[in-house]
Short mmCIF file of C-alpha atoms in Angstrom, two decimals:
data_model
loop_
_atom_site.label_atom_id
_atom_site.label_comp_id
_atom_site.label_asym_id
_atom_site.label_seq_id
_atom_site.Cartn_x
_atom_site.Cartn_y
_atom_site.Cartn_z
CA GLU A 1 19.94 -14.85 -0.59
CA ALA A 2 17.29 -13.22 -2.77
CA GLY A 3 15.17 -10.66 -0.99
CA VAL A 4 11.44 -10.06 -1.08
CA THR A 5 10.36 -9.31 -4.63
CA GLN A 6 7.27 -7.35 -5.58
CA PHE A 7 5.67 -6.83 -8.97
CA PRO A 8 4.76 -4.46 -10.50
CA SER A 9 6.84 -1.67 -9.05
CA HIS A 10 4.30 0.86 -10.27
CA SER A 11 0.78 0.52 -11.59
CA VAL A 12 -1.53 3.26 -12.88
CA ILE A 13 -5.17 2.31 -13.36
CA GLU A 14 -8.52 4.02 -13.61
CA LYS A 15 -11.16 3.94 -10.94
CA GLY A 16 -13.25 0.80 -11.27
CA GLN A 17 -10.50 -1.30 -12.80
CA THR A 18 -8.82 -4.32 -11.23
CA VAL A 19 -5.19 -4.63 -10.20
CA THR A 20 -3.28 -7.63 -8.90
CA LEU A 21 -0.06 -7.17 -6.97
CA ARG A 22 2.35 -10.03 -6.51
CA CYS A 23 4.86 -10.78 -3.77
CA ASP A 24 7.58 -13.42 -3.73
CA PRO A 25 8.88 -13.81 -0.17
CA ILE A 26 12.28 -15.07 0.88
CA SER A 27 12.42 -18.83 0.33
CA GLY A 28 11.61 -20.71 3.53
CA HIS A 29 9.81 -17.82 5.21
CA ASP A 30 6.46 -19.13 6.42
CA ASN A 31 5.23 -15.70 7.50
CA LEU A 32 4.12 -13.25 4.80
CA TYR A 33 2.62 -9.83 5.43
CA TRP A 34 1.00 -7.08 3.42
CA TYR A 35 1.26 -3.46 4.52
CA ARG A 36 0.16 -0.23 2.86
CA ARG A 37 1.29 3.37 3.00
CA VAL A 38 -1.17 5.99 1.87
CA MET A 39 0.41 9.37 1.07
CA GLY A 40 1.05 11.41 4.18
CA LYS A 41 0.21 8.54 6.50
CA GLU A 42 2.14 5.83 8.28
CA ILE A 43 2.68 2.31 6.97
CA LYS A 44 -0.29 0.21 8.11
CA PHE A 45 -0.78 -3.52 8.50
CA LEU A 46 -3.19 -5.24 6.13
CA LEU A 47 -2.83 -8.96 6.76
CA HIS A 48 -0.60 -11.85 7.76
CA PHE A 49 -0.24 -15.33 6.27
CA VAL A 50 1.35 -18.31 7.93
CA LYS A 51 2.12 -20.60 5.02
CA GLU A 52 -1.13 -20.64 3.01
CA SER A 53 -3.42 -19.70 5.91
CA LYS A 54 -4.62 -16.22 6.77
CA GLN A 55 -3.53 -15.69 10.36
CA ASP A 56 -4.79 -12.14 10.74
CA GLU A 57 -6.64 -10.03 8.19
CA SER A 58 -7.85 -7.37 10.61
CA GLY A 59 -6.20 -4.58 8.62
CA MET A 60 -7.91 -5.26 5.29
CA PRO A 61 -9.90 -2.10 4.44
CA ASN A 62 -12.95 -3.75 2.88
CA ASN A 63 -14.10 -6.62 0.69
CA ARG A 64 -12.68 -5.04 -2.46
CA PHE A 65 -9.33 -6.39 -1.31
CA LEU A 66 -8.54 -10.09 -1.70
CA ALA A 67 -5.25 -11.67 -0.70
CA GLU A 68 -4.22 -15.21 -1.52
CA ARG A 69 -1.21 -17.40 -0.94
CA THR A 70 -1.92 -20.65 -2.67
CA GLY A 71 0.69 -23.30 -1.91
CA GLY A 72 2.25 -21.15 0.76
CA THR A 73 4.82 -19.58 -1.56
CA TYR A 74 4.08 -16.35 -3.41
CA SER A 75 1.11 -14.14 -2.57
CA THR A 76 -1.20 -11.92 -4.57
CA LEU A 77 -3.25 -8.94 -3.46
CA LYS A 78 -6.13 -8.06 -5.75
CA VAL A 79 -8.07 -4.83 -5.60
CA GLN A 80 -11.41 -4.99 -7.42
CA PRO A 81 -12.84 -2.51 -8.22
CA ALA A 82 -10.16 0.03 -7.39
CA GLU A 83 -11.15 3.37 -5.84
CA LEU A 84 -9.21 6.63 -5.64
CA GLU A 85 -8.45 6.14 -1.94
CA ASP A 86 -6.67 2.86 -2.70
CA SER A 87 -3.72 4.79 -4.11
CA GLY A 88 -0.55 4.24 -2.13
CA VAL A 89 2.47 1.99 -1.80
CA TYR A 90 1.76 -1.65 -0.98
CA PHE A 91 4.59 -3.38 0.84
CA CYS A 92 5.06 -7.08 1.24
CA ALA A 93 7.29 -8.53 3.94
CA SER A 94 8.28 -12.00 5.12
CA SER A 95 9.83 -13.49 8.22
CA LEU A 96 10.90 -16.76 9.81
CA GLU A 97 9.00 -18.20 12.73
CA VAL A 98 10.01 -16.55 15.99
CA THR A 99 11.11 -18.69 18.94
CA GLY A 100 11.59 -17.58 22.53
CA PRO A 101 9.91 -14.83 24.57
CA SER A 102 12.33 -12.10 23.54
CA GLY A 103 12.97 -13.24 20.00
CA ALA A 104 12.63 -10.57 17.38
CA ASN A 105 10.25 -11.28 14.51
CA VAL A 106 12.36 -9.37 11.98
CA LEU A 107 10.46 -8.58 8.84
CA THR A 108 12.27 -8.27 5.52
CA PHE A 109 10.39 -5.89 3.27
CA GLY A 110 10.13 -5.62 -0.46
CA ALA A 111 10.54 -2.30 -2.24
CA GLY A 112 6.79 -1.95 -2.62
CA SER A 113 4.27 -1.66 -5.42
CA ARG A 114 3.11 1.90 -6.00
CA LEU A 115 -0.55 1.99 -7.03
CA THR A 116 -2.06 5.10 -8.57
CA VAL A 117 -5.82 5.11 -9.15
CA LEU A 118 -7.03 7.91 -11.43
CA GLY B 1 -4.73 0.81 20.11
CA GLN B 2 -1.28 2.06 19.34
CA ASN B 3 0.01 5.60 18.77
CA ILE B 4 3.58 6.29 17.68
CA ASP B 5 5.09 9.79 17.55
CA GLN B 6 8.38 10.83 15.98
CA PRO B 7 9.62 14.09 14.45
CA THR B 8 8.75 14.58 10.80
CA GLU B 9 12.11 15.91 9.64
CA MET B 10 15.62 16.45 10.96
CA THR B 11 18.79 17.86 9.46
CA ALA B 12 22.32 17.11 10.64
CA THR B 13 25.87 17.66 9.45
CA GLU B 14 28.16 15.00 8.03
CA GLY B 15 30.38 13.58 10.79
CA ALA B 16 28.05 14.69 13.56
CA ILE B 17 25.76 12.72 15.90
CA VAL B 18 21.96 12.79 15.65
CA GLN B 19 19.30 11.39 17.96
CA ILE B 20 15.85 10.52 16.60
CA ASN B 21 13.21 10.18 19.30
CA CYS B 22 10.11 8.02 19.31
CA THR B 23 7.33 7.93 21.88
CA TYR B 24 4.53 5.40 21.93
CA GLN B 25 1.26 4.72 23.71
CA THR B 26 0.08 1.15 23.40
CA SER B 27 -2.55 -1.16 24.78
CA GLY B 28 0.02 -3.94 24.75
CA PHE B 29 3.76 -3.88 24.06
CA ASN B 30 6.21 -6.56 23.07
CA GLY B 31 9.14 -4.82 21.43
CA LEU B 32 10.28 -1.84 19.38
CA PHE B 33 11.94 -1.80 15.97
CA TRP B 34 13.82 0.80 13.99
CA TYR B 35 13.87 0.55 10.21
CA GLN B 36 15.73 2.67 7.65
CA GLN B 37 14.11 3.48 4.33
CA HIS B 38 15.81 5.21 1.43
CA ALA B 39 13.44 6.86 -1.02
CA GLY B 40 11.80 4.31 -3.31
CA GLU B 41 13.44 1.37 -1.58
CA ALA B 42 12.44 -1.28 0.93
CA PRO B 43 12.51 -0.51 4.65
CA THR B 44 15.52 -2.32 6.11
CA PHE B 45 15.89 -3.55 9.68
CA LEU B 46 18.24 -1.60 11.94
CA SER B 47 17.53 -2.63 15.52
CA TYR B 48 15.17 -4.28 17.97
CA ASN B 49 14.70 -3.49 21.66
CA VAL B 50 12.60 -5.54 24.02
CA LEU B 51 14.31 -4.77 27.34
CA ASP B 52 15.18 -1.37 28.81
CA GLY B 53 18.58 -0.06 27.89
CA LEU B 54 20.90 0.60 25.00
CA GLU B 55 21.62 -1.72 22.09
CA GLU B 56 24.73 -0.78 20.12
CA LYS B 57 25.46 -1.90 16.60
CA GLY B 58 28.35 -0.12 14.95
CA ARG B 59 27.52 3.53 14.27
CA PHE B 60 23.89 2.98 15.25
CA SER B 61 22.50 2.55 18.77
CA SER B 62 18.93 2.25 19.99
CA PHE B 63 17.58 2.90 23.46
CA LEU B 64 14.34 1.83 25.08
CA SER B 65 12.50 2.83 28.25
CA ARG B 66 9.37 0.72 28.62
CA SER B 67 8.12 2.65 31.66
CA LYS B 68 8.29 5.96 29.78
CA GLY B 69 7.09 4.63 26.42
CA TYR B 70 10.19 6.14 24.84
CA SER B 71 12.93 5.11 22.45
CA TYR B 72 15.64 6.83 20.48
CA LEU B 73 17.91 5.94 17.61
CA LEU B 74 21.40 7.40 17.80
CA LEU B 75 23.48 7.73 14.66
CA LYS B 76 27.15 8.57 15.05
CA GLU B 77 29.74 9.77 12.53
CA LEU B 78 27.01 10.66 10.09
CA GLN B 79 27.61 9.93 6.43
CA MET B 80 25.79 11.31 3.41
CA LYS B 81 24.35 7.85 2.75
CA ASP B 82 22.51 8.05 6.10
CA SER B 83 20.06 10.47 4.51
CA ALA B 84 16.85 8.44 4.65
CA SER B 85 13.61 8.02 6.55
CA TYR B 86 13.83 6.29 9.91
CA LEU B 87 10.77 4.37 10.99
CA CYS B 88 9.91 3.53 14.58
CA ALA B 89 7.55 0.55 14.96
CA VAL B 90 6.17 -1.44 17.88
CA THR B 91 4.67 -4.89 18.22
CA GLY B 92 1.85 -5.69 20.58
CA SER B 93 1.37 -8.61 22.87
CA GLY B 94 -0.54 -11.81 22.25
CA ALA B 95 -2.39 -11.92 18.95
CA GLY B 96 -0.90 -8.54 17.99
CA SER B 97 2.67 -9.67 18.38
CA TYR B 98 3.04 -10.25 14.65
CA GLN B 99 1.72 -6.83 13.65
CA LEU B 100 4.07 -3.88 13.34
CA THR B 101 2.53 -0.51 14.15
CA PHE B 102 4.61 2.22 12.53
CA GLY B 103 5.14 5.88 13.19
CA LYS B 104 5.07 8.21 10.18
CA GLY B 105 8.85 8.19 10.01
CA THR B 106 11.54 10.82 10.43
CA LYS B 107 13.17 12.11 7.27
CA LEU B 108 16.83 12.75 8.02
CA SER B 109 18.86 14.95 5.73
CA VAL B 110 22.64 14.85 6.15
CA ILE B 111 24.37 17.94 4.79
CA PRO B 112 28.08 18.54 4.09
#
């Protein structure tokens, strides 16, 4: 089974430019998540899709960030315009629907897209 | 909100046993995960605890005490390939049950 794939693995852009990160989840996984790790900090939740719908976007920093998942397959995360503080590693993860009160919603992560804003 | 604490770094000897602790304070709690992350790679799932007690899976075991807000990951018969960051993460209840809240991770170095 192919894992979660993210592209690009590393992107270096200048402040004010636009970057689009892509995530291909595991086939059949309805749940797709974006997380971010800023240097020196913990990995933090950004948002959660169920199929093509945004279930929870409470972690999105501001309106410079736009996530989409048209068709409920792959997802993109666009940062426009990028700022210095957006630098970090952006992780995508996917999971199957959880059933049962003690079922574990196990997330499978991608290797991340490292964004450097200069 | 959620607050997760774990040691920043640990060093242990090949063949030995190491215990990585994690404490959490949460407004709601559903379960606790441990993930392993090698440098530059994806975090990979190790274990999940929802009830108090010990879950054993080969060389790795994870313990949870819900009343104390405490968990540990136990690694036995350490191998060089176990050098990695170990991430403790919790999920909340209700609407927060799909969000993972992570600690900063514990970087484990296994030495010969």
